[in-house]
Amino acid sequence: MHIENGLRSKKILLVDDSLLTSKMVSEFLNANGYETETVAAGEEAVQKACSMPIDLILMDIELAGEMNGIEAARRIIKYRDIPVIFFTGNTSQDIIDKMKEVRAYGFVIKGMDKALLLSTVEMTLNLHEANTQTILFNRIFENFVNEIYIFDAETLKFSAVNRAAVKNIGYTREELHTMTLLDIKPEFDRDCFQKVLNRLSSGEQQQIFHNAVYRRKNGSLYPVEMNLQLLNYGGKKLFLALAVDLTERSAMKDQLTKKESMLDAIINSAQDAIVILNSQGNVTLWNHAAEQIFGYTREEILGKNLHRLVGMDEHTFQNSFEFFRLAGAKNAKGKTIEVKAKHKNGHELNIEVSMSFLKIMDDLHCIAIIHDISERKRAQEELINSRKQYFELAENAPIGIILCDEECNILYVNPKTLEILGSPGIEETKKINLRTFPLLVQYGLSNRLDECMQNNELGIFEMNYESKWGKKVFLRLHVKPRSDKGKVTGAQVIIDDITEKKQMEEELRSLSLTDYLTNVYNRRFFIRKLEEEIELIRRRNRGTFSLTMLDVDHFKRINDRYGHNVGDQVLKNLTYVIKNRIRKADCLARWGGEEFVILMQGTTVNNAMALVEELRESISKMILTGVDSVTASFGVVEYNAGDTVDSLIQKADNLMYEAKAAGRNCVRC
């Protein structure tokens, strides 16, 4: 490849069935710094132009083969923007009209002066580059998300406005070309505005930022952040006004303020203490309930650690917290523990603490929900000494309570337990032995109960349970052995129905794994799934899988033509078609935008190709009201030893774009 001044020389495709002409022209162009590639037929020209970088095509009109130069050019420019110059000895009006149809940049007469040929080539390349830059600028200008206004320095009338400005302000381009910025800025008079512009004209400032209010054609007002700059275009002074619509930002700010106020009200109205510690163990949030439970005001505790509350010196507390923080970082799920604490006045408190870890601004924070259980503890001790008082309290308790003897026969069960388990009555429930009943053995309660009674220690655990009466619940169980003079005589089981809490946690977990629009898995989950599949094959040293990446063809055109709501419906229908064809073991995810990926476990590329071809055909047959046919392009790759997530994705992506280049609505593997 010829290199001039560190840049690639321009490559010209010469299409002529005359070997002599091709040789002479090729040698001449090569001698003048160009790189040439020669072919003799139109079919070859189309193949070359679509498969290699070409900067310009010199094309004879009359060619050997079935395809002439005009048809070859028509097919090439359908797929690639390459300038075409025709060789011809025929300059009839019919030939000239055909050249215009394919947007040729011109023609040269066969046998003409070589200097004129060289001049035509250079002029065409320069013109094509200028056209490309103009198109790029216009696209950037028109598609810029913010409003752009360009106006004359003297008349202040608009010279150009982009699509965003026309859409938001409500005036047509024709109307705006007769207006000035003062017509849409009600708070500015001409003198004040001119003073602002003079600071730019004099060079005092390069650009000016200020907030303003624009008035739409319908009279409505909206806030903007405006950036004014001076442009010098062809010796003429123009001003550029870039306006950012602050409506949504202001609304979000108001909404955020409202939510912060609401959150603050909720936190401070909670009956339980809510405390947040930063990674150093210092308090960053301390609600009203915490003040009431521990006696310290917010001002006294913020920025300090809690060593005084747990009866430790500061150094020991810091070491303990660091150990706890490191352990919690590995398992951020909330854990509930019971500990003793000290009130500011010195008396001892029994508290139940539910702790979770959360990253806030890349800093790991500990969130503690603290419930003062001092009264409950005292009540539990009194219940052991007074069965009557115990039963009176237990009957109305908001939690399930079961008492059993040392053989795990049920002695007492309260009404809340019946409600939680769906039992028809107390006597029916008492027939169950907590150690031997099959369902309790199956779900692990029997073993846990035995462990607590054998070790004479409290046990707290959670379990998913379906009772013999068909009630499905998620339970938090507190098992406390009952003892007399050191000998375990039975146990007390407290049952807390946390089904709603677990369902909420599961819903939140599901939201973090799925795409909000299509309800298939999201990119983050898919990458994790792909990593697991690769690791599984590596450990077993056997097995395979295939990965498919697909992209909806011309999706931007669908959005532009029918609107984003229709585009969203296309994506939903597409995922419906795919999910109803692939296996449950396969994994479908939205990679981003209109791109999707499919992981097919234990599937070779040949089997995957057969399935993907079915999917391609099914998608092309989807029926959407008011929408032409929808197609997709696919890339399929099979796992090979040594592949990584990145290498597999890259291969599938490359193959998918090969399918795009091959005309779309096809599969490449």
Short mmCIF file of C-alpha atoms in Angstrom, two decimals, residues 108-508:
data_model
loop_
_atom_site.label_atom_id
_atom_site.label_comp_id
_atom_site.label_asym_id
_atom_site.label_seq_id
_atom_site.Cartn_x
_atom_site.Cartn_y
_atom_site.Cartn_z
CA VAL A 108 -14.00 11.45 -19.16
CA ILE A 109 -13.76 10.81 -22.89
CA LYS A 110 -11.64 7.82 -23.79
CA GLY A 111 -8.29 8.88 -25.19
CA MET A 112 -8.47 12.33 -23.56
CA ASP A 113 -5.41 14.15 -22.23
CA LYS A 114 -3.99 12.41 -19.10
CA ALA A 115 -3.57 15.73 -17.31
CA LEU A 116 -7.32 16.30 -17.69
CA LEU A 117 -7.96 12.78 -16.35
CA LEU A 118 -5.77 13.48 -13.33
CA SER A 119 -7.50 16.82 -12.77
CA THR A 120 -10.93 15.14 -12.94
CA VAL A 121 -9.88 12.48 -10.41
CA GLU A 122 -8.49 15.04 -7.94
CA MET A 123 -11.49 17.32 -8.32
CA THR A 124 -13.89 14.39 -7.76
CA LEU A 125 -12.07 13.23 -4.61
CA ASN A 126 -12.04 16.77 -3.19
CA LEU A 127 -15.70 17.30 -4.06
CA HIS A 128 -16.72 13.98 -2.48
CA GLU A 129 -14.81 14.78 0.69
CA ALA A 130 -16.44 18.22 0.85
CA ASN A 131 -19.88 16.68 0.31
CA THR A 132 -19.21 14.10 3.04
CA GLN A 133 -18.15 16.80 5.50
CA THR A 134 -21.17 18.92 4.63
CA ILE A 135 -23.54 15.99 5.17
CA LEU A 136 -21.82 15.18 8.48
CA PHE A 137 -22.10 18.78 9.69
CA ASN A 138 -25.77 18.97 8.69
CA ARG A 139 -26.52 15.71 10.51
CA ILE A 140 -24.76 16.87 13.66
CA PHE A 141 -26.49 20.26 13.47
CA GLU A 142 -29.95 18.86 12.80
CA ASN A 143 -29.76 15.93 15.23
CA PHE A 144 -28.16 17.81 18.14
CA VAL A 145 -30.37 17.21 21.17
CA ASN A 146 -30.28 20.84 22.31
CA GLU A 147 -31.65 23.88 20.51
CA ILE A 148 -29.26 25.75 18.16
CA TYR A 149 -29.98 29.23 16.82
CA ILE A 150 -27.61 31.07 14.44
CA PHE A 151 -28.44 34.74 13.81
CA ASP A 152 -27.02 37.74 11.98
CA ALA A 153 -24.84 40.13 14.02
CA GLU A 154 -26.50 43.23 12.55
CA THR A 155 -30.16 42.36 11.97
CA LEU A 156 -30.29 39.72 14.72
CA LYS A 157 -32.53 37.65 12.42
CA PHE A 158 -32.13 33.89 12.48
CA SER A 159 -30.00 32.45 9.68
CA ALA A 160 -30.36 28.82 10.72
CA VAL A 161 -32.12 26.78 13.41
CA ASN A 162 -31.95 23.04 14.06
CA ARG A 163 -34.71 20.47 14.40
CA ALA A 164 -34.71 20.57 18.22
CA ALA A 165 -35.32 24.33 18.17
CA VAL A 166 -38.17 24.08 15.67
CA LYS A 167 -39.82 21.28 17.62
CA ASN A 168 -39.57 22.91 21.06
CA ILE A 169 -40.29 26.53 20.16
CA GLY A 170 -43.27 25.64 17.95
CA TYR A 171 -42.54 27.98 15.02
CA THR A 172 -41.81 26.73 11.50
CA ARG A 173 -38.39 27.38 9.98
CA GLU A 174 -39.98 29.91 7.62
CA GLU A 175 -41.48 31.81 10.56
CA LEU A 176 -38.21 31.73 12.52
CA HIS A 177 -36.23 33.15 9.58
CA THR A 178 -38.27 36.36 9.92
CA MET A 179 -37.75 36.55 13.70
CA THR A 180 -34.98 37.41 16.16
CA LEU A 181 -33.95 35.96 19.51
CA LEU A 182 -35.74 38.91 21.15
CA ASP A 183 -39.06 37.56 19.82
CA ILE A 184 -38.71 34.41 21.95
CA LYS A 185 -37.00 36.01 25.01
CA PRO A 186 -39.67 38.18 26.64
CA GLU A 187 -37.43 39.46 29.47
CA PHE A 188 -34.79 41.02 27.12
CA ASP A 189 -35.04 44.36 25.36
CA ARG A 190 -32.84 45.15 22.37
CA ASP A 191 -30.46 47.50 24.21
CA CYS A 192 -29.73 45.02 27.00
CA PHE A 193 -29.28 42.20 24.52
CA GLN A 194 -26.98 44.31 22.34
CA LYS A 195 -24.75 45.03 25.34
CA VAL A 196 -24.39 41.30 25.91
CA LEU A 197 -23.51 40.73 22.25
CA ASN A 198 -20.99 43.59 22.28
CA ARG A 199 -18.94 41.74 24.90
CA LEU A 200 -18.52 38.95 22.37
CA SER A 201 -17.95 41.25 19.37
CA SER A 202 -15.23 43.18 21.20
CA GLY A 203 -13.43 40.01 22.24
CA GLU A 204 -14.00 40.79 25.92
CA GLN A 205 -15.49 37.30 26.29
CA GLN A 206 -15.27 34.20 24.10
CA GLN A 207 -18.65 32.87 25.21
CA ILE A 208 -21.40 33.92 27.59
CA PHE A 209 -23.55 31.61 29.71
CA HIS A 210 -26.75 32.78 31.30
CA ASN A 211 -30.17 31.45 32.27
CA ALA A 212 -33.17 32.78 30.39
CA VAL A 213 -36.81 32.07 29.68
CA TYR A 214 -38.02 31.28 26.15
CA ARG A 215 -41.56 31.78 24.90
CA ARG A 216 -43.08 29.21 22.56
CA LYS A 217 -45.46 30.05 19.74
CA ASN A 218 -48.41 28.92 21.90
CA GLY A 219 -47.37 31.40 24.61
CA SER A 220 -46.01 28.89 27.10
CA LEU A 221 -42.69 29.67 28.78
CA TYR A 222 -39.81 27.33 29.59
CA PRO A 223 -36.43 27.87 31.30
CA VAL A 224 -33.19 27.46 29.34
CA GLU A 225 -29.46 27.66 29.95
CA MET A 226 -28.07 29.65 27.01
CA ASN A 227 -24.52 29.71 25.66
CA LEU A 228 -23.75 32.60 23.28
CA GLN A 229 -20.71 32.57 20.97
CA LEU A 230 -19.45 34.65 18.05
CA LEU A 231 -18.83 32.96 14.69
CA ASN A 232 -16.88 34.31 11.72
CA TYR A 233 -18.23 32.67 8.58
CA GLY A 234 -16.77 33.83 5.26
CA GLY A 235 -15.90 37.21 6.70
CA LYS A 236 -19.43 37.67 8.06
CA LYS A 237 -20.15 37.86 11.79
CA LEU A 238 -22.79 35.51 13.11
CA PHE A 239 -23.86 34.66 16.62
CA LEU A 240 -24.58 31.13 17.83
CA ALA A 241 -27.01 30.54 20.68
CA LEU A 242 -27.00 27.04 22.16
CA ALA A 243 -30.02 26.56 24.45
CA VAL A 244 -30.51 23.71 26.91
CA ASP A 245 -34.15 23.20 27.95
CA LEU A 246 -34.12 23.10 31.76
CA THR A 247 -37.78 22.08 32.12
CA GLU A 248 -37.06 18.43 32.82
CA ARG A 249 -34.05 19.25 34.98
CA SER A 250 -36.11 21.67 37.08
CA ALA A 251 -38.90 19.13 37.41
CA MET A 252 -36.40 16.44 38.46
CA LYS A 253 -34.88 18.81 41.01
CA ASP A 254 -38.32 19.58 42.45
CA GLN A 255 -39.16 15.89 42.48
CA LEU A 256 -35.87 15.04 44.17
CA THR A 257 -36.47 17.69 46.82
CA LYS A 258 -39.96 16.32 47.37
CA LYS A 259 -38.68 12.75 47.65
CA GLU A 260 -35.93 13.80 50.04
CA SER A 261 -38.52 15.54 52.23
CA MET A 262 -40.78 12.49 52.08
CA LEU A 263 -37.89 10.14 52.89
CA ASP A 264 -36.83 12.34 55.80
CA ALA A 265 -40.40 12.34 57.11
CA ILE A 266 -40.65 8.54 56.81
CA ILE A 267 -37.27 7.97 58.49
CA ASN A 268 -38.06 10.28 61.36
CA SER A 269 -41.59 8.93 61.87
CA ALA A 270 -40.38 5.32 62.09
CA GLN A 271 -40.79 3.63 65.47
CA ASP A 272 -37.47 1.79 65.09
CA ALA A 273 -34.10 3.49 65.17
CA ILE A 274 -32.53 3.90 61.72
CA VAL A 275 -28.77 4.41 61.83
CA ILE A 276 -26.26 4.60 58.97
CA LEU A 277 -22.50 4.24 59.50
CA ASN A 278 -19.86 5.09 56.91
CA SER A 279 -16.87 2.86 56.14
CA GLN A 280 -14.99 4.29 59.16
CA GLY A 281 -17.82 3.32 61.50
CA ASN A 282 -18.96 6.91 62.10
CA VAL A 283 -22.65 7.84 62.22
CA THR A 284 -24.01 9.67 59.14
CA LEU A 285 -27.76 9.26 59.88
CA TRP A 286 -29.54 9.18 63.25
CA ASN A 287 -33.34 9.45 63.28
CA HIS A 288 -35.74 10.61 65.98
CA ALA A 289 -36.42 7.06 67.18
CA ALA A 290 -32.67 6.58 67.72
CA GLU A 291 -32.62 9.73 69.86
CA GLN A 292 -35.50 8.37 71.95
CA ILE A 293 -34.08 4.84 72.30
CA PHE A 294 -30.49 5.79 73.18
CA GLY A 295 -30.89 9.28 74.66
CA TYR A 296 -28.26 10.94 72.41
CA THR A 297 -29.33 13.84 70.20
CA ARG A 298 -28.40 13.95 66.53
CA GLU A 299 -25.86 16.71 67.17
CA GLU A 300 -24.18 14.62 69.88
CA ILE A 301 -23.74 11.49 67.75
CA LEU A 302 -23.26 12.52 64.09
CA GLY A 303 -19.67 12.00 62.93
CA LYS A 304 -18.85 9.79 65.95
CA ASN A 305 -18.79 6.03 66.39
CA LEU A 306 -21.01 3.94 68.67
CA HIS A 307 -18.47 2.57 71.16
CA ARG A 308 -20.32 4.19 74.07
CA LEU A 309 -23.56 2.44 73.09
CA VAL A 310 -22.07 -1.07 73.04
CA GLY A 311 -19.81 -0.73 76.09
CA MET A 312 -16.45 -0.81 74.26
CA ASP A 313 -13.45 1.46 74.23
CA GLU A 314 -13.04 3.32 70.94
CA HIS A 315 -10.05 1.30 69.71
CA THR A 316 -11.76 -2.06 70.31
CA PHE A 317 -14.91 -0.82 68.60
CA GLN A 318 -12.98 0.29 65.49
CA ASN A 319 -11.26 -3.10 65.22
CA SER A 320 -14.55 -4.96 65.67
CA PHE A 321 -16.35 -2.77 63.15
CA GLU A 322 -13.61 -3.23 60.55
CA PHE A 323 -13.85 -7.02 60.91
CA PHE A 324 -17.62 -6.85 60.66
CA ARG A 325 -17.45 -4.49 57.64
CA LEU A 326 -15.12 -6.78 55.72
CA ALA A 327 -17.35 -9.77 56.44
CA GLY A 328 -20.46 -7.80 55.47
CA ALA A 329 -18.94 -6.64 52.19
CA LYS A 330 -18.94 -10.26 51.02
CA ASN A 331 -22.56 -10.78 52.01
CA ALA A 332 -24.60 -7.58 51.79
CA LYS A 333 -27.90 -9.25 52.73
CA GLY A 334 -29.50 -8.03 55.93
CA LYS A 335 -28.82 -10.02 59.10
CA THR A 336 -30.78 -9.70 62.31
CA ILE A 337 -28.95 -10.01 65.60
CA GLU A 338 -29.77 -9.29 69.22
CA VAL A 339 -27.23 -7.36 71.30
CA LYS A 340 -27.04 -5.37 74.51
CA ALA A 341 -26.51 -1.62 74.40
CA LYS A 342 -26.29 1.27 76.85
CA HIS A 343 -28.55 4.29 77.11
CA LYS A 344 -26.95 7.70 77.63
CA ASN A 345 -28.04 7.58 81.29
CA GLY A 346 -26.21 4.26 81.75
CA HIS A 347 -29.05 1.75 81.93
CA GLU A 348 -28.83 -1.40 79.76
CA LEU A 349 -30.93 -1.95 76.66
CA ASN A 350 -31.73 -5.10 74.73
CA ILE A 351 -31.93 -4.32 71.04
CA GLU A 352 -32.59 -6.27 67.84
CA VAL A 353 -30.43 -5.03 64.98
CA SER A 354 -31.03 -5.79 61.31
CA MET A 355 -27.88 -4.83 59.40
CA SER A 356 -27.22 -4.54 55.69
CA PHE A 357 -24.43 -3.06 53.60
CA LEU A 358 -24.92 -0.66 50.75
CA LYS A 359 -22.52 1.20 48.46
CA ILE A 360 -23.15 4.95 48.41
CA MET A 361 -20.79 7.02 46.22
CA ASP A 362 -18.31 4.11 46.11
CA ASP A 363 -18.21 4.00 49.91
CA LEU A 364 -19.54 0.94 51.76
CA HIS A 365 -22.11 2.03 54.35
CA CYS A 366 -23.72 -0.05 57.06
CA ILE A 367 -27.48 0.44 57.53
CA ALA A 368 -28.89 -0.67 60.89
CA ILE A 369 -32.57 -0.93 61.76
CA ILE A 370 -32.66 -1.08 65.56
CA HIS A 371 -35.62 -2.18 67.58
CA ASP A 372 -35.64 -1.81 71.35
CA ILE A 373 -36.59 -5.27 72.61
CA SER A 374 -35.90 -4.61 76.28
CA GLU A 375 -39.56 -4.84 77.15
CA ARG A 376 -39.97 -7.98 75.06
CA LYS A 377 -37.03 -9.61 76.81
CA ARG A 378 -38.40 -8.83 80.21
CA ALA A 379 -41.79 -10.13 79.13
CA GLN A 380 -40.24 -13.37 77.90
CA GLU A 381 -38.51 -13.91 81.26
CA GLU A 382 -41.75 -13.25 83.10
CA LEU A 383 -43.60 -15.67 80.83
CA ILE A 384 -41.23 -18.49 81.85
CA ASN A 385 -42.09 -17.88 85.53
CA SER A 386 -45.80 -17.27 85.06
CA ARG A 387 -47.63 -19.46 82.52
CA LYS A 388 -50.89 -17.61 83.02
CA GLN A 389 -49.38 -14.24 82.22
CA TYR A 390 -47.49 -15.84 79.36
CA PHE A 391 -50.61 -17.30 77.77
CA GLU A 392 -52.54 -14.06 78.17
CA LEU A 393 -49.83 -12.24 76.26
CA ALA A 394 -49.29 -15.05 73.75
CA GLU A 395 -52.96 -15.26 72.79
CA ASN A 396 -52.85 -11.69 71.47
CA ALA A 397 -49.29 -11.72 70.19
CA PRO A 398 -48.78 -10.47 66.58
CA ILE A 399 -46.42 -13.41 66.01
CA GLY A 400 -46.92 -17.16 66.09
CA ILE A 401 -45.94 -18.92 69.33
CA ILE A 402 -45.56 -22.66 69.88
CA LEU A 403 -44.49 -24.43 73.09
CA CYS A 404 -43.26 -28.02 72.97
CA ASP A 405 -41.93 -30.55 75.51
CA GLU A 406 -38.55 -32.29 75.38
CA GLU A 407 -40.02 -34.87 72.95
CA CYS A 408 -41.17 -32.04 70.67
CA ASN A 409 -44.89 -32.67 71.26
CA ILE A 410 -46.85 -29.41 70.98
CA LEU A 411 -48.17 -28.17 74.30
CA TYR A 412 -49.45 -24.77 73.23
CA VAL A 413 -50.10 -22.95 69.98
CA ASN A 414 -51.46 -19.41 69.73
CA PRO A 415 -54.09 -18.08 67.24
CA LYS A 416 -51.48 -16.23 65.16
CA THR A 417 -49.71 -19.53 64.47
CA LEU A 418 -52.96 -20.99 63.13
CA GLU A 419 -53.37 -17.95 60.88
CA ILE A 420 -49.79 -18.15 59.59
CA LEU A 421 -49.95 -21.90 58.85
CA GLY A 422 -53.57 -21.95 57.64
CA SER A 423 -54.54 -24.48 60.31
CA PRO A 424 -58.25 -25.21 60.82
CA GLY A 425 -57.84 -25.43 64.60
CA ILE A 426 -55.68 -25.84 67.67
CA GLU A 427 -56.36 -29.57 68.18
CA GLU A 428 -55.48 -30.35 64.55
CA THR A 429 -52.19 -28.51 64.96
CA LYS A 430 -51.32 -30.23 68.25
CA LYS A 431 -51.35 -33.61 66.47
CA ILE A 432 -48.06 -32.61 64.82
CA ASN A 433 -44.75 -33.63 66.42
CA LEU A 434 -42.13 -31.00 65.67
CA ARG A 435 -39.31 -33.60 65.51
CA THR A 436 -40.91 -36.30 63.33
CA PHE A 437 -43.56 -34.58 61.17
CA PRO A 438 -42.40 -35.22 57.54
CA LEU A 439 -42.87 -31.66 56.26
CA LEU A 440 -40.94 -30.18 59.20
CA VAL A 441 -38.16 -32.74 58.69
CA GLN A 442 -38.11 -31.95 54.96
CA TYR A 443 -37.83 -28.19 55.48
CA GLY A 444 -35.17 -28.54 58.20
CA LEU A 445 -37.11 -27.25 61.22
CA SER A 446 -36.78 -30.56 63.09
CA ASN A 447 -32.97 -30.60 62.87
CA ARG A 448 -32.70 -26.95 63.90
CA LEU A 449 -35.01 -27.50 66.85
CA ASP A 450 -32.97 -30.54 68.01
CA GLU A 451 -29.71 -28.56 67.73
CA CYS A 452 -31.05 -25.69 69.85
CA MET A 453 -32.43 -28.01 72.52
CA GLN A 454 -29.29 -30.17 72.63
CA ASN A 455 -27.01 -27.12 72.96
CA ASN A 456 -29.50 -25.17 75.07
CA GLU A 457 -29.02 -22.04 72.96
CA LEU A 458 -31.18 -19.60 71.05
CA GLY A 459 -31.54 -20.14 67.29
CA ILE A 460 -32.86 -17.70 64.72
CA PHE A 461 -33.31 -18.78 61.13
CA GLU A 462 -35.54 -18.35 58.09
CA MET A 463 -37.26 -20.95 55.95
CA ASN A 464 -39.61 -21.29 52.99
CA TYR A 465 -42.47 -23.54 54.13
CA GLU A 466 -45.70 -25.06 52.84
CA SER A 467 -47.90 -26.33 55.65
CA LYS A 468 -49.95 -29.55 55.56
CA TRP A 469 -52.99 -27.32 54.97
CA GLY A 470 -51.45 -25.90 51.79
CA LYS A 471 -50.44 -22.49 53.18
CA LYS A 472 -47.20 -21.28 51.52
CA VAL A 473 -45.23 -18.86 53.67
CA PHE A 474 -41.71 -17.61 54.34
CA LEU A 475 -41.00 -17.73 58.05
CA ARG A 476 -38.47 -16.27 60.45
CA LEU A 477 -38.25 -18.65 63.40
CA HIS A 478 -36.86 -17.90 66.86
CA VAL A 479 -36.21 -21.14 68.75
CA LYS A 480 -35.55 -20.74 72.49
CA PRO A 481 -35.06 -23.83 74.68
CA ARG A 482 -36.98 -23.90 77.96
CA SER A 483 -35.02 -25.19 80.92
CA ASP A 484 -35.49 -26.01 84.58
CA LYS A 485 -32.40 -26.03 86.78
CA GLY A 486 -30.16 -26.35 83.75
CA LYS A 487 -32.09 -29.23 82.15
CA VAL A 488 -33.87 -28.59 78.83
CA THR A 489 -37.56 -29.37 79.25
CA GLY A 490 -38.82 -28.18 75.88
CA ALA A 491 -38.71 -25.20 73.60
CA GLN A 492 -40.55 -22.06 72.64
CA VAL A 493 -40.84 -21.39 68.89
CA ILE A 494 -41.76 -17.87 67.78
CA ILE A 495 -42.96 -17.66 64.18
CA ASP A 496 -42.84 -14.45 62.19
CA ASP A 497 -44.49 -14.42 58.75
CA ILE A 498 -42.07 -12.47 56.50
CA THR A 499 -43.63 -13.61 53.22
CA GLU A 500 -44.39 -10.07 52.00
CA LYS A 501 -40.89 -8.90 52.86
CA LYS A 502 -39.31 -11.80 50.96
CA GLN A 503 -41.58 -11.26 47.98
CA MET A 504 -40.53 -7.62 47.89
CA GLU A 505 -36.87 -8.62 48.08
CA GLU A 506 -37.40 -11.12 45.25
CA GLU A 507 -39.13 -8.47 43.12
CA LEU A 508 -36.25 -6.05 43.70
#
